[in-house]
Amino acid sequence: DVNNPRTPSDSVMRVVIREMEDVINSGSLTVATTHQHASRVTQTAAHAILARVSLKAAGYPLNWGTPYYQKTLDNAMAVKNTNIHKLHPVYRQLFINQSADEYDVTFRESIWEAEFYGNGILDPGKGLYYSSIGTRIGIQSSNETDYGYGYGFFCVRLKLHDLYDKDANDSRKSRNIADYHINSSGTKTTINNV
C-alpha cells in the first residue's frame, strides 16, 4: 500500500540512530587508513555522521537534549581520538587536490566524499548533468577556457558570512565565500554586496 500515513520524524530519527550504532558496533567498517581515498564509509566517517545526527536529535525540533548532546560529543571524540583526521595546514590545497583527483592521505581532513568521477562527454551514458555540481554551486564564471563555466546558483547568507573571523587572513572564508564573478575574458569582478 502506498497510502501510508507519514511516519513521525522522531520515529525515523530513532531508527537512523539505532541502525548507525548497530553498524558501528558490528565491527564491519574499515579503518580510514586502510584506503588511499575517502570514498568509503569507514569507522570514523560513521562516527562523524552519527555525531551530526545526534546533534540534530538533541536540538530543535526533537529537543531530546543532554543524552544526545553527549552522544554528539562521544562520537566526535571517537573521530578526534584516532588522530587519523587533521586540518590541513594549507586550506587551499584541499581544493587543488580535489580538482586534480588526488587524495590527501597525510592529513585526511576530508573524512568522506561522494565520488563524481567522469562526465557526459567522456562517458556519454552518464548524461549532460552528471558532473554538474561544480557548475551549479561553484563560482559564477562565463570563461570556459581558463576557469570553466559556472552558474553560481548558490549564494551565502549574511549570517554565515559573519560567522567567519573578521581577520583578513582567514583563508577558509575567502575559499568558501567567493566575493567575485569571472567574466568571459577571465577578469575577476568584485561583488560589493558580499
CSV table of N, CA, C and O in Angstrom, one decimal, residues 66-191:
chain,number,residue,atom,x,y,z
A,66,THR,N,20.2,16.6,26.6
A,66,THR,CA,21.5,16.2,27.1
A,66,THR,C,22.0,14.9,26.7
A,66,THR,O,23.2,14.8,26.3
A,67,PRO,N,21.2,13.8,26.7
A,67,PRO,CA,21.8,12.5,26.3
A,67,PRO,C,22.3,12.5,24.9
A,67,PRO,O,23.3,11.9,24.6
A,68,TYR,N,21.7,13.3,24.0
A,68,TYR,CA,22.1,13.3,22.6
A,68,TYR,C,23.2,14.3,22.4
A,68,TYR,O,24.0,14.1,21.5
A,69,TYR,N,23.3,15.3,23.2
A,69,TYR,CA,24.5,16.2,23.2
A,69,TYR,C,25.7,15.3,23.6
A,69,TYR,O,26.8,15.4,23.0
A,70,GLN,N,25.5,14.4,24.6
A,70,GLN,CA,26.6,13.5,25.0
A,70,GLN,C,27.0,12.6,23.9
A,70,GLN,O,28.2,12.3,23.7
A,71,LYS,N,26.0,12.0,23.2
A,71,LYS,CA,26.3,11.1,22.0
A,71,LYS,C,27.1,11.9,21.0
A,71,LYS,O,28.0,11.3,20.3
A,72,THR,N,26.7,13.2,20.8
A,72,THR,CA,27.4,14.0,19.8
A,72,THR,C,28.9,14.1,20.2
A,72,THR,O,29.8,13.9,19.4
A,73,LEU,N,29.1,14.4,21.5
A,73,LEU,CA,30.5,14.6,22.0
A,73,LEU,C,31.2,13.3,21.9
A,73,LEU,O,32.4,13.2,21.4
A,74,ASP,N,30.6,12.2,22.3
A,74,ASP,CA,31.3,10.9,22.3
A,74,ASP,C,31.7,10.5,20.9
A,74,ASP,O,32.8,10.0,20.7
A,75,ASN,N,30.8,10.7,19.9
A,75,ASN,CA,31.1,10.3,18.5
A,75,ASN,C,32.2,11.2,17.9
A,75,ASN,O,33.0,10.8,17.2
A,76,ALA,N,32.1,12.5,18.2
A,76,ALA,CA,33.1,13.5,17.7
A,76,ALA,C,34.5,13.1,18.3
A,76,ALA,O,35.5,13.1,17.6
A,77,MET,N,34.5,12.8,19.6
A,77,MET,CA,35.8,12.4,20.2
A,77,MET,C,36.3,11.1,19.7
A,77,MET,O,37.5,10.9,19.6
A,78,ALA,N,35.4,10.2,19.3
A,78,ALA,CA,35.8,8.9,18.7
A,78,ALA,C,36.6,9.2,17.4
A,78,ALA,O,37.6,8.5,17.1
A,79,VAL,N,36.2,10.2,16.6
A,79,VAL,CA,36.9,10.6,15.4
A,79,VAL,C,38.3,11.3,15.8
A,79,VAL,O,39.3,10.9,15.3
A,80,LYS,N,38.2,12.2,16.7
A,80,LYS,CA,39.4,13.0,17.1
A,80,LYS,C,40.4,12.1,17.7
A,80,LYS,O,41.6,12.3,17.4
A,81,ASN,N,40.0,11.2,18.6
A,81,ASN,CA,41.0,10.4,19.3
A,81,ASN,C,41.7,9.4,18.4
A,81,ASN,O,42.8,8.8,18.9
A,82,THR,N,41.3,9.1,17.2
A,82,THR,CA,42.0,8.2,16.3
A,82,THR,C,43.3,8.9,15.8
A,82,THR,O,44.2,8.2,15.4
A,83,ASN,N,43.3,10.2,15.8
A,83,ASN,CA,44.4,11.0,15.2
A,83,ASN,C,44.6,10.7,13.7
A,83,ASN,O,45.7,11.0,13.2
A,84,ILE,N,43.6,10.3,13.1
A,84,ILE,CA,43.7,10.0,11.6
A,84,ILE,C,43.4,11.2,10.8
A,84,ILE,O,44.0,11.5,9.8
A,85,HIS,N,42.4,12.0,11.3
A,85,HIS,CA,41.9,13.2,10.5
A,85,HIS,C,42.4,14.5,11.2
A,85,HIS,O,42.1,14.6,12.4
A,86,LYS,N,43.0,15.3,10.4
A,86,LYS,CA,43.5,16.6,11.0
A,86,LYS,C,43.3,17.7,9.9
A,86,LYS,O,43.1,17.4,8.7
A,87,LEU,N,43.2,18.9,10.4
A,87,LEU,CA,43.0,20.0,9.5
A,87,LEU,C,44.3,20.2,8.7
A,87,LEU,O,45.4,20.1,9.2
A,88,HIS,N,44.1,20.3,7.4
A,88,HIS,CA,45.3,20.5,6.5
A,88,HIS,C,45.8,21.9,6.8
A,88,HIS,O,45.1,22.9,6.9
A,89,PRO,N,47.1,22.1,6.9
A,89,PRO,CA,47.7,23.4,7.2
A,89,PRO,C,47.6,24.4,6.1
A,89,PRO,O,47.6,25.6,6.3
A,90,VAL,N,47.4,23.9,4.9
A,90,VAL,CA,47.2,24.8,3.7
A,90,VAL,C,45.8,24.5,3.1
A,90,VAL,O,45.6,23.6,2.3
A,91,TYR,N,44.8,25.3,3.6
A,91,TYR,CA,43.4,25.0,3.3
A,91,TYR,C,43.2,24.9,1.8
A,91,TYR,O,42.4,24.1,1.3
A,92,ARG,N,43.7,25.8,1.0
A,92,ARG,CA,43.5,25.8,-0.4
A,92,ARG,C,43.9,24.5,-1.1
A,92,ARG,O,43.4,24.1,-2.1
A,93,GLN,N,44.9,23.8,-0.5
A,93,GLN,CA,45.4,22.6,-1.0
A,93,GLN,C,44.3,21.5,-1.1
A,93,GLN,O,44.3,20.6,-2.0
A,94,LEU,N,43.3,21.6,-0.2
A,94,LEU,CA,42.2,20.6,-0.3
A,94,LEU,C,41.5,20.7,-1.6
A,94,LEU,O,41.2,19.7,-2.2
A,95,PHE,N,41.3,21.9,-2.1
A,95,PHE,CA,40.6,22.1,-3.4
A,95,PHE,C,41.5,21.8,-4.6
A,95,PHE,O,41.0,21.3,-5.6
A,96,ILE,N,42.7,22.1,-4.4
A,96,ILE,CA,43.7,21.8,-5.5
A,96,ILE,C,43.8,20.2,-5.7
A,96,ILE,O,43.7,19.7,-6.8
A,97,ASN,N,43.9,19.5,-4.5
A,97,ASN,CA,43.9,18.1,-4.6
A,97,ASN,C,42.6,17.5,-5.2
A,97,ASN,O,42.7,16.6,-6.0
A,98,GLN,N,41.5,18.0,-4.7
A,98,GLN,CA,40.2,17.5,-5.2
A,98,GLN,C,40.1,17.7,-6.7
A,98,GLN,O,39.6,16.8,-7.5
A,99,SER,N,40.5,18.9,-7.2
A,99,SER,CA,40.4,19.2,-8.7
A,99,SER,C,41.4,18.3,-9.5
A,99,SER,O,41.1,18.0,-10.6
A,100,ALA,N,42.5,17.9,-8.9
A,100,ALA,CA,43.4,17.0,-9.5
A,100,ALA,C,43.1,15.5,-9.3
A,100,ALA,O,43.9,14.7,-9.7
A,101,ASP,N,42.0,15.2,-8.6
A,101,ASP,CA,41.6,13.9,-8.3
A,101,ASP,C,42.7,13.2,-7.5
A,101,ASP,O,43.1,12.0,-7.7
A,102,GLU,N,43.3,13.9,-6.5
A,102,GLU,CA,44.3,13.4,-5.6
A,102,GLU,C,43.8,13.3,-4.2
A,102,GLU,O,43.1,14.3,-3.8
A,103,TYR,N,44.0,12.3,-3.5
A,103,TYR,CA,43.6,12.2,-2.1
A,103,TYR,C,44.7,12.5,-1.2
A,103,TYR,O,45.9,12.0,-1.4
A,104,ASP,N,44.4,13.2,-0.1
A,104,ASP,CA,45.4,13.5,0.9
A,104,ASP,C,45.4,12.5,2.0
A,104,ASP,O,44.4,12.4,2.7
A,105,VAL,N,46.3,11.6,2.0
A,105,VAL,CA,46.3,10.5,3.0
A,105,VAL,C,47.3,10.9,4.2
A,105,VAL,O,47.5,10.0,5.0
A,106,THR,N,47.8,12.1,4.2
A,106,THR,CA,48.6,12.5,5.3
A,106,THR,C,47.7,13.2,6.4
A,106,THR,O,47.7,12.8,7.5
A,107,PHE,N,46.9,14.1,6.0
A,107,PHE,CA,46.0,14.8,6.9
A,107,PHE,C,44.6,14.3,7.0
A,107,PHE,O,43.9,14.3,8.0
A,108,ARG,N,44.1,13.8,5.8
A,108,ARG,CA,42.8,13.2,5.7
A,108,ARG,C,41.7,14.1,6.3
A,108,ARG,O,40.8,13.7,7.0
A,109,GLU,N,41.8,15.4,6.0
A,109,GLU,CA,40.7,16.3,6.5
A,109,GLU,C,39.4,16.0,6.0
A,109,GLU,O,38.4,16.0,6.7
A,110,SER,N,39.3,15.5,4.7
A,110,SER,CA,38.1,15.1,4.1
A,110,SER,C,37.8,13.7,4.6
A,110,SER,O,38.5,12.7,4.3
A,111,ILE,N,36.8,13.5,5.5
A,111,ILE,CA,36.5,12.2,6.1
A,111,ILE,C,35.8,11.3,5.2
A,111,ILE,O,36.0,10.1,5.1
A,112,TRP,N,34.9,11.9,4.3
A,112,TRP,CA,34.1,11.0,3.4
A,112,TRP,C,33.7,11.9,2.3
A,112,TRP,O,33.2,13.0,2.4
A,113,GLU,N,33.8,11.3,1.0
A,113,GLU,CA,33.5,12.1,-0.2
A,113,GLU,C,32.6,11.2,-1.1
A,113,GLU,O,32.8,10.0,-1.2
A,114,ALA,N,31.6,11.9,-1.7
A,114,ALA,CA,30.8,11.2,-2.7
A,114,ALA,C,31.6,11.4,-4.0
A,114,ALA,O,32.0,12.5,-4.4
A,115,GLU,N,31.8,10.3,-4.7
A,115,GLU,CA,32.6,10.3,-5.9
A,115,GLU,C,31.8,10.8,-7.1
A,115,GLU,O,30.6,10.4,-7.3
A,116,PHE,N,32.3,11.7,-7.9
A,116,PHE,CA,31.7,12.2,-9.1
A,116,PHE,C,32.6,12.0,-10.3
A,116,PHE,O,32.9,13.0,-11.0
A,117,TYR,N,33.2,10.9,-10.4
A,117,TYR,CA,34.2,10.6,-11.4
A,117,TYR,C,33.5,10.5,-12.8
A,117,TYR,O,32.4,9.9,-12.9
A,118,GLY,N,34.0,11.1,-13.8
A,118,GLY,CA,33.5,11.0,-15.1
A,118,GLY,C,32.7,12.2,-15.5
A,118,GLY,O,32.4,13.1,-14.7
A,119,ASN,N,32.2,12.3,-16.8
A,119,ASN,CA,31.4,13.3,-17.2
A,119,ASN,C,30.6,12.9,-18.5
A,119,ASN,O,30.8,11.8,-19.0
A,120,GLY,N,29.7,13.7,-18.9
A,120,GLY,CA,28.8,13.3,-20.0
A,120,GLY,C,29.5,13.2,-21.4
A,120,GLY,O,29.0,12.7,-22.3
A,121,ILE,N,30.7,13.8,-21.5
A,121,ILE,CA,31.4,13.8,-22.7
A,121,ILE,C,32.3,12.6,-22.9
A,121,ILE,O,32.2,11.8,-23.9
A,122,LEU,N,33.1,12.3,-21.8
A,122,LEU,CA,33.9,11.1,-21.8
A,122,LEU,C,33.2,9.8,-21.6
A,122,LEU,O,33.6,8.7,-22.0
A,123,ASP,N,32.0,9.9,-20.9
A,123,ASP,CA,31.2,8.7,-20.6
A,123,ASP,C,29.8,9.1,-20.9
A,123,ASP,O,29.0,9.4,-20.0
A,124,PRO,N,29.4,9.1,-22.2
A,124,PRO,CA,28.1,9.6,-22.6
A,124,PRO,C,26.9,9.0,-21.9
A,124,PRO,O,25.9,9.6,-21.8
A,125,GLY,N,27.0,7.8,-21.4
A,125,GLY,CA,25.9,7.2,-20.7
A,125,GLY,C,25.5,7.9,-19.4
A,125,GLY,O,24.5,7.7,-18.9
A,126,LYS,N,26.4,8.8,-18.9
A,126,LYS,CA,26.1,9.5,-17.7
A,126,LYS,C,25.3,10.7,-17.9
A,126,LYS,O,24.9,11.3,-16.9
A,127,GLY,N,25.1,11.2,-19.1
A,127,GLY,CA,24.3,12.3,-19.3
A,127,GLY,C,25.0,13.6,-19.1
A,127,GLY,O,26.1,13.7,-18.5
A,128,LEU,N,24.3,14.7,-19.6
A,128,LEU,CA,24.9,16.0,-19.6
A,128,LEU,C,25.2,16.6,-18.2
A,128,LEU,O,26.1,17.3,-18.0
A,129,TYR,N,24.3,16.3,-17.3
A,129,TYR,CA,24.4,16.9,-16.0
A,129,TYR,C,25.0,16.0,-14.9
A,129,TYR,O,24.9,16.3,-13.7
A,130,TYR,N,25.7,15.0,-15.3
A,130,TYR,CA,26.3,14.0,-14.3
A,130,TYR,C,27.2,14.7,-13.4
A,130,TYR,O,27.2,14.5,-12.2
A,131,SER,N,28.1,15.5,-13.9
A,131,SER,CA,29.1,16.1,-13.0
A,131,SER,C,28.9,17.6,-12.9
A,131,SER,O,29.8,18.4,-13.0
A,132,SER,N,27.7,18.0,-12.7
A,132,SER,CA,27.3,19.5,-12.8
A,132,SER,C,27.4,20.1,-11.4
A,132,SER,O,27.0,21.3,-11.3
A,133,ILE,N,27.8,19.4,-10.4
A,133,ILE,CA,27.8,20.1,-9.0
A,133,ILE,C,28.6,21.3,-9.0
A,133,ILE,O,28.2,22.4,-8.6
A,134,GLY,N,29.8,21.3,-9.6
A,134,GLY,CA,30.7,22.5,-9.6
A,134,GLY,C,30.1,23.6,-10.4
A,134,GLY,O,30.3,24.8,-10.1
A,135,THR,N,29.5,23.3,-11.5
A,135,THR,CA,28.9,24.4,-12.3
A,135,THR,C,27.7,25.0,-11.7
A,135,THR,O,27.4,26.2,-11.9
A,136,ARG,N,27.0,24.3,-10.9
A,136,ARG,CA,25.8,24.9,-10.2
A,136,ARG,C,26.1,25.6,-8.9
A,136,ARG,O,25.5,26.6,-8.7
A,137,ILE,N,27.0,25.1,-8.1
A,137,ILE,CA,27.2,25.7,-6.8
A,137,ILE,C,28.6,26.4,-6.7
A,137,ILE,O,28.9,27.0,-5.7
A,138,GLY,N,29.3,26.3,-7.8
A,138,GLY,CA,30.7,27.0,-7.8
A,138,GLY,C,30.6,28.5,-8.1
A,138,GLY,O,29.5,29.1,-8.0
A,139,ILE,N,31.7,29.0,-8.4
A,139,ILE,CA,31.8,30.5,-8.7
A,139,ILE,C,31.2,30.8,-10.0
A,139,ILE,O,31.3,30.0,-11.0
A,140,GLN,N,30.4,31.9,-10.1
A,140,GLN,CA,29.8,32.3,-11.4
A,140,GLN,C,30.9,32.7,-12.3
A,140,GLN,O,31.8,33.6,-12.0
A,141,SER,N,31.0,32.0,-13.5
A,141,SER,CA,32.1,32.3,-14.4
A,141,SER,C,31.5,32.0,-15.8
A,141,SER,O,30.9,31.0,-16.1
A,142,SER,N,31.8,32.9,-16.7
A,142,SER,CA,31.5,32.7,-18.1
A,142,SER,C,32.7,32.5,-19.0
A,142,SER,O,32.7,32.5,-20.2
A,143,ASN,N,33.9,32.2,-18.3
A,143,ASN,CA,35.1,31.9,-19.0
A,143,ASN,C,35.3,30.4,-19.0
A,143,ASN,O,35.9,29.8,-18.1
A,144,GLU,N,35.0,29.8,-20.1
A,144,GLU,CA,35.0,28.4,-20.2
A,144,GLU,C,36.5,27.8,-20.5
A,144,GLU,O,36.8,26.7,-20.1
A,145,THR,N,37.3,28.7,-21.0
A,145,THR,CA,38.7,28.2,-21.4
A,145,THR,C,39.6,28.1,-20.2
A,145,THR,O,40.2,27.0,-19.9
A,146,ASP,N,39.7,29.1,-19.4
A,146,ASP,CA,40.7,29.1,-18.3
A,146,ASP,C,40.1,28.6,-16.9
A,146,ASP,O,40.7,28.0,-16.1
A,147,TYR,N,38.8,29.0,-16.7
A,147,TYR,CA,38.2,28.7,-15.4
A,147,TYR,C,37.1,27.6,-15.5
A,147,TYR,O,36.8,27.0,-14.5
A,148,GLY,N,36.5,27.5,-16.6
A,148,GLY,CA,35.3,26.6,-16.7
A,148,GLY,C,34.0,27.4,-16.4
A,148,GLY,O,34.1,28.4,-15.7
A,149,TYR,N,33.0,27.0,-17.0
A,149,TYR,CA,31.7,27.7,-16.9
A,149,TYR,C,31.1,27.4,-15.5
A,149,TYR,O,31.1,26.2,-15.1
A,150,GLY,N,30.5,28.4,-14.9
A,150,GLY,CA,29.9,28.1,-13.6
A,150,GLY,C,28.7,29.0,-13.4
A,150,GLY,O,28.8,30.2,-13.7
A,151,TYR,N,27.5,28.5,-13.1
A,151,TYR,CA,26.3,29.3,-12.9
A,151,TYR,C,26.4,30.1,-11.6
A,151,TYR,O,25.8,31.1,-11.5
A,152,GLY,N,26.9,29.5,-10.5
A,152,GLY,CA,27.0,30.2,-9.2
A,152,GLY,C,25.6,30.4,-8.7
A,152,GLY,O,25.2,31.4,-8.2
A,153,PHE,N,24.8,29.3,-8.8
A,153,PHE,CA,23.4,29.4,-8.3
A,153,PHE,C,23.2,29.6,-6.8
A,153,PHE,O,22.2,30.2,-6.3
A,154,PHE,N,24.2,29.1,-6.0
A,154,PHE,CA,24.0,29.1,-4.6
A,154,PHE,C,24.8,30.3,-4.0
A,154,PHE,O,25.9,30.6,-4.3
A,155,CYS,N,24.1,31.1,-3.2
A,155,CYS,CA,24.7,32.3,-2.6
A,155,CYS,C,24.8,32.1,-1.0
A,155,CYS,O,24.0,31.3,-0.5
A,156,VAL,N,25.6,32.8,-0.4
A,156,VAL,CA,25.8,32.8,1.0
A,156,VAL,C,25.0,33.8,1.7
A,156,VAL,O,24.9,35.0,1.3
A,157,ARG,N,24.3,33.4,2.8
A,157,ARG,CA,23.6,34.4,3.6
A,157,ARG,C,24.5,35.2,4.5
A,157,ARG,O,25.6,34.7,4.8
A,158,LEU,N,24.1,36.4,4.8
A,158,LEU,CA,24.9,37.2,5.6
A,158,LEU,C,25.3,36.6,7.0
A,158,LEU,O,26.4,36.8,7.5
A,159,LYS,N,24.4,35.8,7.5
A,159,LYS,CA,24.7,35.2,8.8
A,159,LYS,C,25.9,34.3,8.7
A,159,LYS,O,26.8,34.3,9.6
A,160,LEU,N,26.0,33.4,7.7
A,160,LEU,CA,27.2,32.6,7.5
A,160,LEU,C,28.4,33.4,7.3
A,160,LEU,O,29.5,33.2,7.8
A,161,HIS,N,28.3,34.4,6.4
A,161,HIS,CA,29.4,35.3,6.1
A,161,HIS,C,30.0,35.9,7.4
A,161,HIS,O,31.2,35.9,7.6
A,162,ASP,N,29.1,36.3,8.3
A,162,ASP,CA,29.5,37.0,9.5
A,162,ASP,C,30.1,36.0,10.6
A,162,ASP,O,30.7,36.4,11.5
A,163,LEU,N,29.8,34.7,10.4
A,163,LEU,CA,30.4,33.7,11.3
A,163,LEU,C,31.9,33.6,11.2
A,163,LEU,O,32.5,33.1,12.2
A,164,TYR,N,32.4,33.9,10.0
A,164,TYR,CA,33.8,33.7,9.9
A,164,TYR,C,34.5,34.9,10.6
A,164,TYR,O,34.0,35.9,10.8
A,165,ASP,N,35.8,34.6,11.0
A,165,ASP,CA,36.6,35.6,11.7
A,165,ASP,C,36.7,36.8,10.8
A,165,ASP,O,36.8,36.7,9.6
A,166,LYS,N,36.7,38.0,11.4
A,166,LYS,CA,36.9,39.2,10.6
A,166,LYS,C,38.3,39.4,10.1
A,166,LYS,O,38.6,40.3,9.4
A,167,ASP,N,39.2,38.5,10.5
A,167,ASP,CA,40.6,38.6,10.1
A,167,ASP,C,40.7,38.5,8.6
A,167,ASP,O,40.2,37.6,8.0
A,168,ALA,N,41.4,39.5,8.0
A,168,ALA,CA,41.6,39.5,6.6
A,168,ALA,C,42.4,38.3,6.1
A,168,ALA,O,42.3,38.0,4.9
A,169,ASN,N,43.1,37.6,6.9
A,169,ASN,CA,43.9,36.5,6.5
A,169,ASN,C,43.2,35.2,6.7
A,169,ASN,O,43.8,34.1,6.6
A,170,ASP,N,41.9,35.2,6.9
A,170,ASP,CA,41.1,34.0,7.1
A,170,ASP,C,40.9,33.3,5.7
A,170,ASP,O,40.0,33.6,5.0
A,171,SER,N,41.8,32.4,5.4
A,171,SER,CA,41.8,31.8,4.1
A,171,SER,C,40.5,30.9,3.9
A,171,SER,O,40.1,30.7,2.8
A,172,ARG,N,40.0,30.3,5.0
A,172,ARG,CA,38.8,29.5,4.8
A,172,ARG,C,37.6,30.3,4.3
A,172,ARG,O,36.8,29.9,3.5
A,173,LYS,N,37.5,31.5,4.8
A,173,LYS,CA,36.4,32.4,4.4
A,173,LYS,C,36.5,32.7,2.9
A,173,LYS,O,35.6,32.6,2.1
A,174,SER,N,37.7,33.2,2.5
A,174,SER,CA,37.9,33.6,1.1
A,174,SER,C,37.8,32.4,0.1
A,174,SER,O,37.4,32.6,-1.0
A,175,ARG,N,38.0,31.2,0.6
A,175,ARG,CA,37.8,30.0,-0.2
A,175,ARG,C,36.4,29.5,-0.3
A,175,ARG,O,35.9,29.0,-1.3
A,176,ASN,N,35.6,29.7,0.8
A,176,ASN,CA,34.3,29.2,0.8
A,176,ASN,C,33.2,30.2,0.4
A,176,ASN,O,32.1,29.8,0.0
A,177,ILE,N,33.6,31.5,0.4
A,177,ILE,CA,32.6,32.5,0.0
A,177,ILE,C,33.3,33.4,-1.0
A,177,ILE,O,34.1,34.3,-0.7
A,178,ALA,N,33.0,33.1,-2.3
A,178,ALA,CA,33.6,33.9,-3.3
A,178,ALA,C,33.0,35.3,-3.4
A,178,ALA,O,31.8,35.4,-3.4
A,179,ASP,N,33.8,36.3,-3.3
A,179,ASP,CA,33.3,37.7,-3.4
A,179,ASP,C,33.5,38.3,-4.8
A,179,ASP,O,33.7,39.5,-4.9
A,180,TYR,N,33.5,37.4,-5.8
A,180,TYR,CA,33.8,37.9,-7.2
A,180,TYR,C,33.1,37.0,-8.2
A,180,TYR,O,32.7,35.9,-7.9
A,181,HIS,N,32.9,37.5,-9.4
A,181,HIS,CA,32.5,36.7,-10.6
A,181,HIS,C,33.7,36.7,-11.5
A,181,HIS,O,34.5,37.6,-11.5
A,182,ILE,N,33.7,35.8,-12.5
A,182,ILE,CA,34.7,35.8,-13.5
A,182,ILE,C,34.0,36.0,-14.9
A,182,ILE,O,33.1,35.2,-15.2
A,183,ASN,N,34.4,37.0,-15.6
A,183,ASN,CA,33.7,37.3,-16.9
A,183,ASN,C,34.4,36.4,-18.0
A,183,ASN,O,35.3,35.7,-17.8
A,184,SER,N,33.9,36.6,-19.2
A,184,SER,CA,34.3,35.7,-20.3
A,184,SER,C,35.8,35.9,-20.7
A,184,SER,O,36.4,35.0,-21.2
A,185,SER,N,36.4,37.1,-20.4
A,185,SER,CA,37.8,37.3,-20.7
A,185,SER,C,38.7,36.8,-19.5
A,185,SER,O,39.9,36.9,-19.6
A,186,GLY,N,38.1,36.3,-18.4
A,186,GLY,CA,38.8,35.8,-17.3
A,186,GLY,C,39.1,36.8,-16.2
A,186,GLY,O,39.8,36.6,-15.2
A,187,THR,N,38.5,38.0,-16.3
A,187,THR,CA,38.7,39.0,-15.3
A,187,THR,C,37.8,38.8,-14.1
A,187,THR,O,36.6,38.6,-14.3
A,188,LYS,N,38.3,38.9,-12.9
A,188,LYS,CA,37.5,38.8,-11.7
A,188,LYS,C,37.0,40.2,-11.4
A,188,LYS,O,37.7,41.1,-11.3
A,189,THR,N,35.7,40.2,-11.1
A,189,THR,CA,35.0,41.4,-10.7
A,189,THR,C,34.4,41.2,-9.3
A,189,THR,O,33.7,40.3,-9.0
A,190,THR,N,34.8,42.1,-8.4
A,190,THR,CA,34.4,42.0,-7.0
A,190,THR,C,32.9,42.3,-6.9
A,190,THR,O,32.3,43.2,-7.6
A,191,ILE,N,32.2,41.5,-6.1
A,191,ILE,CA,30.8,41.7,-5.7
A,191,ILE,C,30.8,42.6,-4.5
A,191,ILE,O,31.3,42.2,-3.5
